[in-house]
CSV table of C-alpha atoms in Angstrom, one decimal:
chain,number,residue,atom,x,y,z
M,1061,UNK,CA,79.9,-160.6,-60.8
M,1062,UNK,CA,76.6,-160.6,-62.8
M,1063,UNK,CA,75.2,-163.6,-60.9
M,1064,UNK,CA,76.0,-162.4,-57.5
M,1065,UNK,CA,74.7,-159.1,-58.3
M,1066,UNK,CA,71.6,-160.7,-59.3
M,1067,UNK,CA,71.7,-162.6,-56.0
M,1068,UNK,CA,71.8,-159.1,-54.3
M,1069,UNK,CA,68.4,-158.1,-56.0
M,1070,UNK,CA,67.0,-161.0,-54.7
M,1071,UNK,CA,66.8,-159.9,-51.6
M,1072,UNK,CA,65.3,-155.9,-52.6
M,1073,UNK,CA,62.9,-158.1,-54.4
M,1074,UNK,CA,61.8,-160.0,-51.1
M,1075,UNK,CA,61.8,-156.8,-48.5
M,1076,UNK,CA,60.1,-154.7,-51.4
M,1077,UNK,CA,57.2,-157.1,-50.6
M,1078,UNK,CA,56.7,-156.1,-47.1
M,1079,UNK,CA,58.2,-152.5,-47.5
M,1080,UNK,CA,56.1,-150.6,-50.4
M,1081,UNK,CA,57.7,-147.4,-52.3
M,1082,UNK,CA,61.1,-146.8,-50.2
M,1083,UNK,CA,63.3,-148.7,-52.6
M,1084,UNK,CA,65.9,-146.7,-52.5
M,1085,UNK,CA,66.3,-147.0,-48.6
M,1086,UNK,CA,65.8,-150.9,-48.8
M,1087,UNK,CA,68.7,-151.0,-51.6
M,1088,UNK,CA,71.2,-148.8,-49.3
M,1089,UNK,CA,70.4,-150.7,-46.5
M,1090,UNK,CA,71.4,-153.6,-48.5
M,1091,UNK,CA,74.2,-151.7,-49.3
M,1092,UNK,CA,75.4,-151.5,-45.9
M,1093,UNK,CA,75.0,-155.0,-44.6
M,1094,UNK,CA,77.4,-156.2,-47.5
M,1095,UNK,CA,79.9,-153.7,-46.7
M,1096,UNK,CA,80.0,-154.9,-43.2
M,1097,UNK,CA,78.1,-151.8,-41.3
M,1098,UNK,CA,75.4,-150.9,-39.8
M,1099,UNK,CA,72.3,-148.6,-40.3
M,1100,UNK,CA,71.0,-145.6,-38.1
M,1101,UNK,CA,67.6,-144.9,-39.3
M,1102,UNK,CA,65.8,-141.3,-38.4
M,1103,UNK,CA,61.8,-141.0,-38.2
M,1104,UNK,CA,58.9,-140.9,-37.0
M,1105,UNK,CA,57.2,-143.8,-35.5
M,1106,UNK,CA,54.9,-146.5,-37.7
M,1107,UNK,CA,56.3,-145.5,-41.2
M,1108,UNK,CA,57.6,-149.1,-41.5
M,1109,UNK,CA,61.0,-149.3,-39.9
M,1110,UNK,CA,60.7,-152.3,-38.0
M,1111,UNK,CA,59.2,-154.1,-40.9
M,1112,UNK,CA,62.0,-153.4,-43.2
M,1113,UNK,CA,64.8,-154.5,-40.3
M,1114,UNK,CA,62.4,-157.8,-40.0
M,1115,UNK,CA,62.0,-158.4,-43.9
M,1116,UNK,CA,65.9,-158.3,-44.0
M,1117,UNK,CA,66.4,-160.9,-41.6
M,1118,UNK,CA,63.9,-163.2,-43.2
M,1119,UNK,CA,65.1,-162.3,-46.9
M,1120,UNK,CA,68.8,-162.9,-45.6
M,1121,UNK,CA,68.3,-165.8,-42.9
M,1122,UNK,CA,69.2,-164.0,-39.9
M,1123,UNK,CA,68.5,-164.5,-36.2
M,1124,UNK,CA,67.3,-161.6,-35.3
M,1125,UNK,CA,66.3,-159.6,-32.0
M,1126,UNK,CA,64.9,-156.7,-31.2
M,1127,UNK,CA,65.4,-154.3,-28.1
M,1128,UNK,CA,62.9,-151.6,-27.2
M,1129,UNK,CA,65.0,-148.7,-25.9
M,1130,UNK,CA,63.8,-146.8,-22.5
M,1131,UNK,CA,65.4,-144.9,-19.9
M,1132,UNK,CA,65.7,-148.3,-17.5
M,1133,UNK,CA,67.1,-150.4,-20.2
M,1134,UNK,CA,70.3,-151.7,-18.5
M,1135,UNK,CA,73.8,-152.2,-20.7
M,1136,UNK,CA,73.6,-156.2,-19.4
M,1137,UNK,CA,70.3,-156.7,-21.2
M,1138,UNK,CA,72.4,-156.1,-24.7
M,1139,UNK,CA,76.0,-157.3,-23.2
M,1140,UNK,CA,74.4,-160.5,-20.9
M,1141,UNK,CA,75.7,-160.9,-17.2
M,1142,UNK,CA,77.4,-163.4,-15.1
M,1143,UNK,CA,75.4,-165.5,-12.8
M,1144,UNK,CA,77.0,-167.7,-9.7
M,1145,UNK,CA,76.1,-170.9,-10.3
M,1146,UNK,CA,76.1,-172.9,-7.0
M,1147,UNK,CA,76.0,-176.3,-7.7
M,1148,UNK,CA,79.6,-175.2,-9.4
M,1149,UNK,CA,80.2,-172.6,-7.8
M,1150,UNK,CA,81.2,-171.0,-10.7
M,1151,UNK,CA,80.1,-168.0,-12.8
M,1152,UNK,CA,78.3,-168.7,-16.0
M,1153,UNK,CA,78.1,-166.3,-18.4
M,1154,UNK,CA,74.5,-165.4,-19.7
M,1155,UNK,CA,74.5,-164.0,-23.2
M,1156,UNK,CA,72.4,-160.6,-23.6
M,1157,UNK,CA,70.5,-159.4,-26.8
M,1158,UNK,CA,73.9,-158.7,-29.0
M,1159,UNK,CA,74.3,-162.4,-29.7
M,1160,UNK,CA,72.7,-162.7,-32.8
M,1161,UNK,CA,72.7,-161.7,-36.3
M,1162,UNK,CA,70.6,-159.1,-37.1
M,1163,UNK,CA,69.4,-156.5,-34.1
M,1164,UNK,CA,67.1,-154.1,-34.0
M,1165,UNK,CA,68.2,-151.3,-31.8
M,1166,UNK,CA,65.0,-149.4,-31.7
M,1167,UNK,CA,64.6,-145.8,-30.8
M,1168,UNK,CA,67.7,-145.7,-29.5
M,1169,UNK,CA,68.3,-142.2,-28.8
M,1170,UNK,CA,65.6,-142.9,-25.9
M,1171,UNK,CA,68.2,-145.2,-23.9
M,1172,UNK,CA,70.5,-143.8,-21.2
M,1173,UNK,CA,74.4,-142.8,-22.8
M,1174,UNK,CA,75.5,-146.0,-20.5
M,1175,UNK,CA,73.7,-148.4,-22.3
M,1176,UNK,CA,74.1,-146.5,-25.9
M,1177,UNK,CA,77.8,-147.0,-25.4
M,1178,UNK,CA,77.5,-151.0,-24.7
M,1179,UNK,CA,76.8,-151.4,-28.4
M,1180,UNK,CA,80.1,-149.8,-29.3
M,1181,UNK,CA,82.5,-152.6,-28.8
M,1182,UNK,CA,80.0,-154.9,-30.2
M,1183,UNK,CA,79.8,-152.6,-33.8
M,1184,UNK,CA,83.3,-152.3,-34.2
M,1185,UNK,CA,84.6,-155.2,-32.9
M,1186,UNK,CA,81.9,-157.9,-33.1
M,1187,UNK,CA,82.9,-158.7,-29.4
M,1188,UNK,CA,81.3,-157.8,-25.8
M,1189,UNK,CA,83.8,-157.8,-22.6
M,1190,UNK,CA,81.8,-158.5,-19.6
M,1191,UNK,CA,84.1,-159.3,-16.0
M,1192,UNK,CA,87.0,-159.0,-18.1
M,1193,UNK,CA,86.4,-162.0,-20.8
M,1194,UNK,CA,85.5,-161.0,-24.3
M,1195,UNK,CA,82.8,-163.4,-26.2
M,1196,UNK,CA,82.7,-163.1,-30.0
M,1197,UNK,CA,79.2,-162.2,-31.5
M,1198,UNK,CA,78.1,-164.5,-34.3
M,1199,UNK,CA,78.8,-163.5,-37.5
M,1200,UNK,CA,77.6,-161.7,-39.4
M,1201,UNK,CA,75.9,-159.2,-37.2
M,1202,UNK,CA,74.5,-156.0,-38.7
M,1203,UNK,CA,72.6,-153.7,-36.4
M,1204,UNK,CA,69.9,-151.7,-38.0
M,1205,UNK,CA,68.9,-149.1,-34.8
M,1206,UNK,CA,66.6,-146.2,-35.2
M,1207,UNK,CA,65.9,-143.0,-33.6
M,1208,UNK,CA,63.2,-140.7,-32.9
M,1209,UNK,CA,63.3,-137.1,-34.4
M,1210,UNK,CA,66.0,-134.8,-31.8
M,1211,UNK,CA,63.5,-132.8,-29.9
M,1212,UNK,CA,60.6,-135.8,-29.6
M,1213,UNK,CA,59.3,-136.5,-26.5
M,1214,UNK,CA,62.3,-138.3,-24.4
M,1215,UNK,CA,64.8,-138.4,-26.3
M,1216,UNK,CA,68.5,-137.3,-26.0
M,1217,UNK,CA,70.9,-136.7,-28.5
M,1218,UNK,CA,72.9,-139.9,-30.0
M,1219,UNK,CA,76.7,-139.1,-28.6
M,1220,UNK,CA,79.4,-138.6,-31.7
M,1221,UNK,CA,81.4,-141.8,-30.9
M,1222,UNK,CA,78.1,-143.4,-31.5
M,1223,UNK,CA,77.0,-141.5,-34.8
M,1224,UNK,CA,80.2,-142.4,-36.2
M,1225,UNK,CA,79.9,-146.3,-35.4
M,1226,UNK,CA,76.5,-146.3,-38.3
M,1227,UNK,CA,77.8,-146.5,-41.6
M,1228,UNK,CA,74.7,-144.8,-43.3
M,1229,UNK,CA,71.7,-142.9,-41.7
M,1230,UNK,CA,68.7,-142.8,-43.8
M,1231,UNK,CA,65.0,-141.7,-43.9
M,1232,UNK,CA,62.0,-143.4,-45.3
M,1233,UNK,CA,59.0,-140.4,-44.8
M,1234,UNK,CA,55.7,-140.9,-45.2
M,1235,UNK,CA,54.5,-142.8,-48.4
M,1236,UNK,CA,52.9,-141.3,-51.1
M,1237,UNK,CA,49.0,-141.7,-51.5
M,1238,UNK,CA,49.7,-144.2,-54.3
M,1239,UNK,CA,51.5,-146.5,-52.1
M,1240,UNK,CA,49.5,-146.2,-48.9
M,1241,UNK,CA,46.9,-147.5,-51.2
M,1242,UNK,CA,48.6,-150.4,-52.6
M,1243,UNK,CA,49.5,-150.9,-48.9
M,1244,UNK,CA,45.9,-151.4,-47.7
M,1245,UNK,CA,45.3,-153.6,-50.6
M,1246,UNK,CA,48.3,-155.9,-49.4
M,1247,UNK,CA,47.8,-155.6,-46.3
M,1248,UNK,CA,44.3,-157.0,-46.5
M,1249,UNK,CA,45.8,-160.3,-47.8
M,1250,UNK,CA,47.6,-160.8,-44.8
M,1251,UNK,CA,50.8,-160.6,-43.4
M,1252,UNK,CA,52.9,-158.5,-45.0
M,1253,UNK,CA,56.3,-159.9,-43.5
M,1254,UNK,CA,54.3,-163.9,-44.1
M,1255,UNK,CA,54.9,-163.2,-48.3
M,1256,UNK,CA,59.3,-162.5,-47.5
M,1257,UNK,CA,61.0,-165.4,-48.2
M,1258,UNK,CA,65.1,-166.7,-47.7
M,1259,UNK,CA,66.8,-166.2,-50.5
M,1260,UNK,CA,70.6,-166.4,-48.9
M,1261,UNK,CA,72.2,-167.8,-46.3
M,1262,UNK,CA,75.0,-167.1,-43.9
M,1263,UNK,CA,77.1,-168.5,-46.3
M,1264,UNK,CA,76.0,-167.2,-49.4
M,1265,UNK,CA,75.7,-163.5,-47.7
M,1266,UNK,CA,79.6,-163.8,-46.3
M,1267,UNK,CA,80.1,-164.6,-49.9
M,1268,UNK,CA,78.8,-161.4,-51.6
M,1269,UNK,CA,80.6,-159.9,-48.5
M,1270,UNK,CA,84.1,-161.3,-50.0
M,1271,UNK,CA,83.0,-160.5,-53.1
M,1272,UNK,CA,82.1,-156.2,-51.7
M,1273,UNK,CA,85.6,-156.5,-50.4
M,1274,UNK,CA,87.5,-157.0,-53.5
M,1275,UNK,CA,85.3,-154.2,-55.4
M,1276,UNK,CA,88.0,-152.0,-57.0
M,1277,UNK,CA,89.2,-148.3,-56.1
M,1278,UNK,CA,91.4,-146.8,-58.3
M,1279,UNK,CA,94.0,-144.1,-56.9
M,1280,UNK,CA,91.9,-141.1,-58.7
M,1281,UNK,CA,88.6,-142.5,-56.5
M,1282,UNK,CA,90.8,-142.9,-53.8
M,1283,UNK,CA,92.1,-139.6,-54.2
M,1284,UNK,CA,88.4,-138.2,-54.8
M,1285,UNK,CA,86.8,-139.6,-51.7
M,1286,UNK,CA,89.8,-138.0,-49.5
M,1287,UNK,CA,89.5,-134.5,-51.1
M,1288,UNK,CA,85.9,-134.8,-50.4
M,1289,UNK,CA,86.4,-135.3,-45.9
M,1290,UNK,CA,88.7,-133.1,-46.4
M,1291,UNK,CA,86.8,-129.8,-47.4
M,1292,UNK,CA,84.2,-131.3,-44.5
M,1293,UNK,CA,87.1,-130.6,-41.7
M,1294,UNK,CA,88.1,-127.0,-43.5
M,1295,UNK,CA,84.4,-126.0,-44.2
M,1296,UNK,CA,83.7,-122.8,-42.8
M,1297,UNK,CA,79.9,-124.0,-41.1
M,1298,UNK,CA,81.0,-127.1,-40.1
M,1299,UNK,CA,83.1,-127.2,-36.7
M,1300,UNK,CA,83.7,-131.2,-36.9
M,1301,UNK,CA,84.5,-132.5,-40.0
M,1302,UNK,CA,84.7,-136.9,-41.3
M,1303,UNK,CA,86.8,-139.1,-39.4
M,1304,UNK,CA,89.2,-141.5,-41.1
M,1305,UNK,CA,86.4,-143.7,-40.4
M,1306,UNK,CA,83.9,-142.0,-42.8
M,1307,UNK,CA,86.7,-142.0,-44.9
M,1308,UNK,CA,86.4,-146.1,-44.6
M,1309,UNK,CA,82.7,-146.0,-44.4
M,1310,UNK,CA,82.5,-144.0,-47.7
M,1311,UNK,CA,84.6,-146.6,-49.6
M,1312,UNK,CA,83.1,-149.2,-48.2
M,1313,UNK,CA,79.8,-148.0,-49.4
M,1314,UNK,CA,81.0,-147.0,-52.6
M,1315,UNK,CA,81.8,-150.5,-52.9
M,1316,UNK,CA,78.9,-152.2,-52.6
M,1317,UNK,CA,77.3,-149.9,-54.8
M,1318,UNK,CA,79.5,-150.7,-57.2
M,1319,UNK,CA,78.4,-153.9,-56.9
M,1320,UNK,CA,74.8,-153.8,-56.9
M,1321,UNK,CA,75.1,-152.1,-60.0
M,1322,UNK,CA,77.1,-154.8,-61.6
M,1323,UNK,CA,80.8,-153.4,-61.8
M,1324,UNK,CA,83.4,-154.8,-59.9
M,1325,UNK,CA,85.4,-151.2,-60.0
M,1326,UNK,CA,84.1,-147.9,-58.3
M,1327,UNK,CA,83.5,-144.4,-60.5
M,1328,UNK,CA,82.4,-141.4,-59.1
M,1329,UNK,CA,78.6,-141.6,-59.3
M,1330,UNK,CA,78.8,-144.6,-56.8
M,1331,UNK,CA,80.5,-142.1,-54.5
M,1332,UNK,CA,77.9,-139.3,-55.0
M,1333,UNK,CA,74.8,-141.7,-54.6
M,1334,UNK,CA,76.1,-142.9,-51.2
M,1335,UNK,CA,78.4,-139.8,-49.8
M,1336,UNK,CA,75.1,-137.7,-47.9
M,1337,UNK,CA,74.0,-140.8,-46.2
M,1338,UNK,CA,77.0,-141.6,-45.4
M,1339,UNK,CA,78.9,-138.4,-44.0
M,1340,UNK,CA,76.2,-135.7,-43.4
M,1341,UNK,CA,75.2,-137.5,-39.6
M,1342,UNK,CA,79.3,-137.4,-38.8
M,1343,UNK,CA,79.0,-133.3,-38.6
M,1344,UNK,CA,79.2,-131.4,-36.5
M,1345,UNK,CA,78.0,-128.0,-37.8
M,1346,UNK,CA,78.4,-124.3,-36.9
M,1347,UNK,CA,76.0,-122.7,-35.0
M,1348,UNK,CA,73.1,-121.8,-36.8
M,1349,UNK,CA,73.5,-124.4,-38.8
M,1350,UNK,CA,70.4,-127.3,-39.0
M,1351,UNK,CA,70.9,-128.6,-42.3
M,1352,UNK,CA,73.6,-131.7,-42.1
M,1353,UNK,CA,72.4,-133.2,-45.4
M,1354,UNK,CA,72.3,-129.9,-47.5
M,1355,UNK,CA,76.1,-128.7,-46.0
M,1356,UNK,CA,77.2,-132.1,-46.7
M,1357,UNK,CA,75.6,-131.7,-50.4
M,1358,UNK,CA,77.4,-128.6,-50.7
M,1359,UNK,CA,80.6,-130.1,-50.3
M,1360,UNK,CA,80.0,-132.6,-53.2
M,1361,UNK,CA,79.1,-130.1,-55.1
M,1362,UNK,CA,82.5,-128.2,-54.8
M,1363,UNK,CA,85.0,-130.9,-55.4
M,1364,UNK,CA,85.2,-132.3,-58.6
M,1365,UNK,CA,85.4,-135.3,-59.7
M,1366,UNK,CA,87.8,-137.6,-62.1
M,1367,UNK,CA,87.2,-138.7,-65.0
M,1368,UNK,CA,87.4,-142.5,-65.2
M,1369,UNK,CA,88.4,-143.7,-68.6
């Protein structure tokens, strides 16, 4: 566990090359490409998200692609499209922007609800259907997708089938003055993304994967994690409460976690350093109500947890 651990912080030590002071969103993103999901990330432009998605795919050896989200972005440009061939008279199938390992979905709330909702399938399943026949997307696929502030200049609200697909929805913010200075001083080296280098592979990555997978929950954290979504569907300011799928994503966060920190068993603290990221974009809150985060901190606050001999 202690070697593969220290695999993990290869990689944080790679992207933490290109991306300066935001180490706890480059560890959680980490988090949630070895639990299998994928990242929603909220800001504003040029603080560095595209960086960090393309520092993960060199640190971790992923083909990656990117797709700029606008209004006339079509659902076949992620999906692909079936072309009639005529010297076979036959369709061929042309594979879209999903097939790969590592996509960048960015400023996705800007796209058009039809083509937000072509990514579902691919998410959840790792497929795409297109004229009925389904074509697996290589593994492992991790979509890191981010979204301009609601409100921003056209934008539209992310739908909740889609919120719910993104295992963790973070923020980086503007850096501090310390590390906008040791930025400039990097930066007039070079290439920022030139200094990442592989450290995994496929192979080694599905490996830590396996490894995430057998992390272990006891019944009390079991337990804990489901008295937690459940005060989010009885809380009086929130009107929609966690799925059974943030119940999933929450253990499957609480895993990796786990893991980078060098246990193969999950306590409580993993579940409180994950659960805002995890849950707070999955409400739906009352009216009046603007603070997802703080709500969702509120109900950590209340339940308490085991103690883990």
């Amino acid at each position: 566990m202690e070697e593969k651990s220290r695999m993990a912080a290869r990689v944080v030590t790679e992207v933490r090359k290109a991306v300066i002071g935001k180490d706890d969103v480059v560890i959680k993103t980490l988090m949630v490409a070895l639990a299998r999901g994928h990242v929603l990330l909220e800001d504003i432009p040029g603080v560095g998200k595209t960086t960090m998605a393309l520092a993960f795919s060199r640190a971790l050896g992923l083909q990656y692609n990117r797709v700029q989200f606008t209004p006339d972005v079509l659902p076949s440009d992620l999906t692909g499209f079936s072309v009639y061939n005529r010297d076979t008279r036959q369709l061929e199938y042309q594979k879209g922007a999903l097939f790969c390992n590592l996509l960048l979905a960015d400023e996705l709330n800007r796209a058009t609800s039809r083509t937000q909702s072509a990514l579902l399938e691919a998410m959840e399943e790792g497929q795409v259907t297109v004229d009925g026949k389904t074509y697996a997307i290589p593994s492992p696929f991790l979509v890191i997708a981010t979204q301009n502030p609601v409100g921003a200049a056209g934008t539209q609200l992310l739908p909740d089938s889609q919120l719910d697909r993104f295992m963790m929805c973070l923020t980086m913010g503007y850096p501090k003055p310390e590390e906008e200075i040791e930025l400039l001083r990097r930066k007039s080296q070079g290439s920022l993304l030139a200094q990442v280098e592989r450290v995994l592979d496929h192979q080694q990555l599905e490996l830590l994967r396996q490894t995430v997978d057998k992390v272990y929950l006891s019944d009390e954290v079991m337990e804990y994690i489901v008295r937690l979504v459940t005060v989010t569907r009885r809380h009086p300011r929130i009107l929609q409460g966690g799925s059974p799928r943030a119940t999933l994503a929450v253990a499957s966060a609480s895993r990796a976690a786990a893991f980078l920190w060098g246990r193969d068993y999950v306590l409580p603290e993993d579940i409180r350093r994950i659960w805002c990221d995890t849950v707070a974009h999955r409400l739906l809150l009352a009216s009046g109500e603007r603070d997802a985060r703080r709500v969702a901190q509120e109900v950590l606050d209340s339940v308490q947890a085991p103690k883990i001999r």
